[in-house]
mmCIF file with all atom_site columns, C-alpha atoms in Angstrom:
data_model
loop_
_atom_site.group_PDB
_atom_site.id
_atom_site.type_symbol
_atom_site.label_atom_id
_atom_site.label_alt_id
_atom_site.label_comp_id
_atom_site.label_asym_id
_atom_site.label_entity_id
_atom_site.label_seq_id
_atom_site.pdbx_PDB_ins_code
_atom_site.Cartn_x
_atom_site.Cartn_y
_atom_site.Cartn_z
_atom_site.occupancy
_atom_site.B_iso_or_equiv
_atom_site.pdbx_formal_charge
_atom_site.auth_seq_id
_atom_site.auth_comp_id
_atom_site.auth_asym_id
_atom_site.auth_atom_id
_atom_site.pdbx_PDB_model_num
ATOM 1   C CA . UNK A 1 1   ? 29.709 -43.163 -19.233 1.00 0.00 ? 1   UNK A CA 1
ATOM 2   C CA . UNK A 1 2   ? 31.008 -43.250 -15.724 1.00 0.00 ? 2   UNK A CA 1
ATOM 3   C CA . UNK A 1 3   ? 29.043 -45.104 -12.888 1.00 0.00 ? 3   UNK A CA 1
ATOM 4   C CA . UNK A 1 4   ? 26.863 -42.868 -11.008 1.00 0.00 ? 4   UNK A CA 1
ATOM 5   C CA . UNK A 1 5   ? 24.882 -43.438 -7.423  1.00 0.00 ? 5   UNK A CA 1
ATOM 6   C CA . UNK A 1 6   ? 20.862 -42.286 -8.152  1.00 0.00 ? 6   UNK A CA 1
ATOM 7   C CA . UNK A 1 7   ? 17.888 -42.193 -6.098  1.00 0.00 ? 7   UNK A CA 1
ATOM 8   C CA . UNK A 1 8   ? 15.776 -45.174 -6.150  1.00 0.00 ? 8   UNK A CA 1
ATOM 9   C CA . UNK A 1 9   ? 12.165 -45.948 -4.302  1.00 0.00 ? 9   UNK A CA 1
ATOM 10  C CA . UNK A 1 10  ? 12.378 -49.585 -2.978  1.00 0.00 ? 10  UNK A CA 1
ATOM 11  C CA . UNK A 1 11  ? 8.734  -51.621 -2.797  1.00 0.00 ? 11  UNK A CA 1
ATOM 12  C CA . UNK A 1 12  ? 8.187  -50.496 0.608   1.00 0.00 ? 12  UNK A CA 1
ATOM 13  C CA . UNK A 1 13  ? 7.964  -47.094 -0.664  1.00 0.00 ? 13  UNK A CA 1
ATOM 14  C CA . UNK A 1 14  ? 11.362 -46.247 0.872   1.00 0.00 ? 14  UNK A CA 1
ATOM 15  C CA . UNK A 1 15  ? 13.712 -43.567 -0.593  1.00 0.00 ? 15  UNK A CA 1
ATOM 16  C CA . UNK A 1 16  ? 17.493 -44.553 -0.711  1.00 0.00 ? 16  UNK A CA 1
ATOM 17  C CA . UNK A 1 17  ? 21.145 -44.159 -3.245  1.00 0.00 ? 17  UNK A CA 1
ATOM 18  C CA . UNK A 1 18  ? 21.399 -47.209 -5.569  1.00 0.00 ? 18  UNK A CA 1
ATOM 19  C CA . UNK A 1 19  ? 24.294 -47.788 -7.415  1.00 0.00 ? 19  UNK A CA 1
ATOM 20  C CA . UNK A 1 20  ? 27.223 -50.052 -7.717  1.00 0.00 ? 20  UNK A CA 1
ATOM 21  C CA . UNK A 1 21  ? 28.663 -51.852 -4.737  1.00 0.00 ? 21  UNK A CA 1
ATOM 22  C CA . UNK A 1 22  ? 32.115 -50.478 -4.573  1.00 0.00 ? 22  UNK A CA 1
ATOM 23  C CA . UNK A 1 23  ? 30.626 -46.549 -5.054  1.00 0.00 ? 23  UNK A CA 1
ATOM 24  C CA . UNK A 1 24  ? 28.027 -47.376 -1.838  1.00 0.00 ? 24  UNK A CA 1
ATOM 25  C CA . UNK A 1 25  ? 29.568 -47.603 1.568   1.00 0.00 ? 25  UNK A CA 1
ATOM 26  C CA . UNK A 1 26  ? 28.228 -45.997 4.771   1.00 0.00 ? 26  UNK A CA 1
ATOM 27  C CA . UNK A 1 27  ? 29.305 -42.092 5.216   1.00 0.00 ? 27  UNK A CA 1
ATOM 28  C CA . UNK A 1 28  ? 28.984 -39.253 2.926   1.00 0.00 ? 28  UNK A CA 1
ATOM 29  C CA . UNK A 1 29  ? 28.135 -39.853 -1.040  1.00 0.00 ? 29  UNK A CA 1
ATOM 30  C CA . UNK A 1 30  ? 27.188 -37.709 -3.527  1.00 0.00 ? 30  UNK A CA 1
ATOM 31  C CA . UNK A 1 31  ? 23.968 -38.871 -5.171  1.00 0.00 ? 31  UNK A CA 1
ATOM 32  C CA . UNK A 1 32  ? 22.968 -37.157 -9.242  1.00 0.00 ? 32  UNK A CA 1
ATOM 33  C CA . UNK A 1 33  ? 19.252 -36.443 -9.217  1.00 0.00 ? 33  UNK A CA 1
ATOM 34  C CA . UNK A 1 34  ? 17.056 -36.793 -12.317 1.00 0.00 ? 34  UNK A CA 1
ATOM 35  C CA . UNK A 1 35  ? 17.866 -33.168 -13.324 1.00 0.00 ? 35  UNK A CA 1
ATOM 36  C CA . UNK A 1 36  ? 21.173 -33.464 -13.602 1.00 0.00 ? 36  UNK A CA 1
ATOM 37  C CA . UNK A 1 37  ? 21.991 -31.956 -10.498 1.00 0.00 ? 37  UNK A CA 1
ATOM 38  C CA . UNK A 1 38  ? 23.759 -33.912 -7.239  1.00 0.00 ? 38  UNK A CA 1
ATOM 39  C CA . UNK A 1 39  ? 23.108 -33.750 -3.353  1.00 0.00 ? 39  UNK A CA 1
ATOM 40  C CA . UNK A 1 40  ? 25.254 -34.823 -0.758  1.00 0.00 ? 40  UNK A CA 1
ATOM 41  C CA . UNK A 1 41  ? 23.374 -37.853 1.067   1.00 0.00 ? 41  UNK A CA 1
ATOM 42  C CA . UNK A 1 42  ? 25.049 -39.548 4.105   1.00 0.00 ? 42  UNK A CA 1
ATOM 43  C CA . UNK A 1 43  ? 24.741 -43.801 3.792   1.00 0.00 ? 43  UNK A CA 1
ATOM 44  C CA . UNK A 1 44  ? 23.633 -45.195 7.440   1.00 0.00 ? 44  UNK A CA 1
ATOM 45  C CA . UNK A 1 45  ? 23.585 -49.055 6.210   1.00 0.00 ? 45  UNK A CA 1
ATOM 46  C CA . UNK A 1 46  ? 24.120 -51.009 2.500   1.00 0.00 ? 46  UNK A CA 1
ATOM 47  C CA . UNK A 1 47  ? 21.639 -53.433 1.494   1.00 0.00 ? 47  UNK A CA 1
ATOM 48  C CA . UNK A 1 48  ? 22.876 -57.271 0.643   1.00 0.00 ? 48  UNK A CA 1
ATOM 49  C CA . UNK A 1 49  ? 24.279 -56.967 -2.970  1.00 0.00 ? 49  UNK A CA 1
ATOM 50  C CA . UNK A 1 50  ? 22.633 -58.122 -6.132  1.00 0.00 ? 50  UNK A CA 1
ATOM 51  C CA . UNK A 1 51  ? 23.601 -58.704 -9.630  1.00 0.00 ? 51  UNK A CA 1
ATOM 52  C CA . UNK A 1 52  ? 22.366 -56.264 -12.597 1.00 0.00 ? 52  UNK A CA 1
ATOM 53  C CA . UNK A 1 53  ? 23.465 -57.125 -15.872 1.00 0.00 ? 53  UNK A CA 1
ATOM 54  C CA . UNK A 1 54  ? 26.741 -58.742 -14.591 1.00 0.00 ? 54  UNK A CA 1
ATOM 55  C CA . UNK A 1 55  ? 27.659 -56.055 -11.973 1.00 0.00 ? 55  UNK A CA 1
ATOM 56  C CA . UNK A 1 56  ? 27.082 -56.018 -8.090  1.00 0.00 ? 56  UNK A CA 1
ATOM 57  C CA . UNK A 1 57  ? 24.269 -53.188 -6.919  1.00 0.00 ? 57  UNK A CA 1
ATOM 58  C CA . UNK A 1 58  ? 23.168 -52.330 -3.830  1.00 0.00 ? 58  UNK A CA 1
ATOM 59  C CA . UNK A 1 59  ? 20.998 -50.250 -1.895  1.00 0.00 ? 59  UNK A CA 1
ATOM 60  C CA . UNK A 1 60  ? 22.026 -47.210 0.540   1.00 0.00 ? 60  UNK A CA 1
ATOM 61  C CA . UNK A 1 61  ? 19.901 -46.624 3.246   1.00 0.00 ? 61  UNK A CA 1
ATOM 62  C CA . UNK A 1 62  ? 19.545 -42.780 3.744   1.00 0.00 ? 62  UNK A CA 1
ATOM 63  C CA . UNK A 1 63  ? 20.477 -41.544 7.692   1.00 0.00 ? 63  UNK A CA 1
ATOM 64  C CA . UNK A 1 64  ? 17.585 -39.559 8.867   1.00 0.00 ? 64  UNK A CA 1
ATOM 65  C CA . UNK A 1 65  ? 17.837 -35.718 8.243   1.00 0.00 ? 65  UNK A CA 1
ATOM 66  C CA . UNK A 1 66  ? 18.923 -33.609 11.017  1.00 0.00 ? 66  UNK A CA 1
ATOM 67  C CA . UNK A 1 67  ? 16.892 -30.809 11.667  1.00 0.00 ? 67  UNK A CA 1
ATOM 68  C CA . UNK A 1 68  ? 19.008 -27.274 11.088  1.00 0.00 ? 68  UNK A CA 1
ATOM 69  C CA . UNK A 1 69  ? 17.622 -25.605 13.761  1.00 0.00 ? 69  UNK A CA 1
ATOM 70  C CA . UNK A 1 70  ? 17.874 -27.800 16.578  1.00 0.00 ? 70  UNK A CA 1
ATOM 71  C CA . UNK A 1 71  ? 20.005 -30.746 15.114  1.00 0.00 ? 71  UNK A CA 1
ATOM 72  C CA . UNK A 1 72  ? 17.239 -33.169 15.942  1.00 0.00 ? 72  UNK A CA 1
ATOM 73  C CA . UNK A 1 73  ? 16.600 -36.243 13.567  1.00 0.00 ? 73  UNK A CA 1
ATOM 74  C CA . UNK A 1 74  ? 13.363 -35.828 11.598  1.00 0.00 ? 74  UNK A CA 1
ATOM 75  C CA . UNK A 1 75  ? 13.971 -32.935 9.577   1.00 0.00 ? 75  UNK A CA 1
ATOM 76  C CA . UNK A 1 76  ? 11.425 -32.663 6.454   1.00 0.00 ? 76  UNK A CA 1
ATOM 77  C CA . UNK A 1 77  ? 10.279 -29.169 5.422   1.00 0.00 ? 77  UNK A CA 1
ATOM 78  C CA . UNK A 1 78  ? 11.779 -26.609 3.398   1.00 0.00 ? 78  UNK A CA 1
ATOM 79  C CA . UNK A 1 79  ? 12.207 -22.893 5.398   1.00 0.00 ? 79  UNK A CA 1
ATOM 80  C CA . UNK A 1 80  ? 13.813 -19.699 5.272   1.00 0.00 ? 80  UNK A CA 1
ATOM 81  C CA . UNK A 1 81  ? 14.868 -18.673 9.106   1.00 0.00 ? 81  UNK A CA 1
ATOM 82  C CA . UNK A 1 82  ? 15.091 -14.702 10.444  1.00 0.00 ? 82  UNK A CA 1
ATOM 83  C CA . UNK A 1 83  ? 18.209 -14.035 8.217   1.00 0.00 ? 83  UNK A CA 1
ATOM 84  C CA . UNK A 1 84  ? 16.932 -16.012 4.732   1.00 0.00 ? 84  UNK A CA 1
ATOM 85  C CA . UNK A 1 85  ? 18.980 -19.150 4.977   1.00 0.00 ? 85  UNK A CA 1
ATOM 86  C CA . UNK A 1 86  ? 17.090 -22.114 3.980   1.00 0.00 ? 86  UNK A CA 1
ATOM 87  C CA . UNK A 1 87  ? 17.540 -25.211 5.448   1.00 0.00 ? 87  UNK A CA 1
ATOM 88  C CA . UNK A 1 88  ? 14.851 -28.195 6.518   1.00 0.00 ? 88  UNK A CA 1
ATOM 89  C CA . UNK A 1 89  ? 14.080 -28.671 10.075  1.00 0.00 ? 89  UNK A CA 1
ATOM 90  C CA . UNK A 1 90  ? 11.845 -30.653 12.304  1.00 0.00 ? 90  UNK A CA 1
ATOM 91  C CA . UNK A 1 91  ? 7.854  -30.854 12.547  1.00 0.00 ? 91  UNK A CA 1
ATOM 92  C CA . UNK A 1 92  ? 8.310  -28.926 15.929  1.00 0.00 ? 92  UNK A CA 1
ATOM 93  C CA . UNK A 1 93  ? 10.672 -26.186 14.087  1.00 0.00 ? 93  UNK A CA 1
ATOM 94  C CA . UNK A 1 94  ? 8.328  -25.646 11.537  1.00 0.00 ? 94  UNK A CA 1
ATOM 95  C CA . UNK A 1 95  ? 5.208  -24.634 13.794  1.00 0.00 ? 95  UNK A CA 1
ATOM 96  C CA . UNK A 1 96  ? 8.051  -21.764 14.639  1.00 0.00 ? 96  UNK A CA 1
ATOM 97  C CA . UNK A 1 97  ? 7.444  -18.102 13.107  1.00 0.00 ? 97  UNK A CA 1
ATOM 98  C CA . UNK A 1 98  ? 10.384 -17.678 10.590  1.00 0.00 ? 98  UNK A CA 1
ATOM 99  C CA . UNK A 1 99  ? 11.682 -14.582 12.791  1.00 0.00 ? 99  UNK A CA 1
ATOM 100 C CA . UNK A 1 100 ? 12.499 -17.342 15.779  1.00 0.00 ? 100 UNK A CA 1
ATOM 101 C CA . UNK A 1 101 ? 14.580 -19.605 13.512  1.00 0.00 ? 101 UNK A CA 1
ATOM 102 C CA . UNK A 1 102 ? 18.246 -19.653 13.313  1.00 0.00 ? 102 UNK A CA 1
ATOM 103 C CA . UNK A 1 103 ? 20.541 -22.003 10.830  1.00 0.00 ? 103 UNK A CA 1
ATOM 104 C CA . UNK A 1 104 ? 23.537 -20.111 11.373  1.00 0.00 ? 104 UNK A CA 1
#
């Protein structure tokens, strides 16, 4: 079985992509959720290595979520805007009316 990059909760309660060191470096990765499916995460800092079972792991700190409607950081709820894209945007997007967002 191939190495893969998961989500993992650290002790602070912290979401970020754990996996082996040479798979985790900042930019784009693809992360495999516990369903089998993958998302495409973007790494803004890696965590000080440490050794599981013989191999180097780290941590990859998520970058904050921009927000699809008005590329702010932030972005945390799931909508549909006035043409039925979905997308996650801000806390200030989502006290919009659907019919005034925009993803496109």
């Amino acid at each position: 079985m191939s190495a893969t990059i998961t989500f993992r909760k650290t002790k602070s309660g912290e979401w970020v992509a754990y996996g082996p060191a040479e798979l985790i470096k900042p930019g784009p990765v693809v992360v495999s959720k516990k369903d089998g499916t993958t998302v495409e995460e973007v790494i803004e800092r890696v965590g000080a290595p440490f050794d599981v079972g013989g191999q180097p792991m780290v941590y990859g700190y998520l970058a904050p979520a921009a927000c699809v409607n008005c590329d702010q950081p932030g972005a945390t709820h799931h909508r549909r805007d006035s043409s039925g894209i979905p997308g996650k945007v801000c806390d200030r997007c989502n006290r919009e009316p659907w019919y005034m967002l925009s993803f496109a």
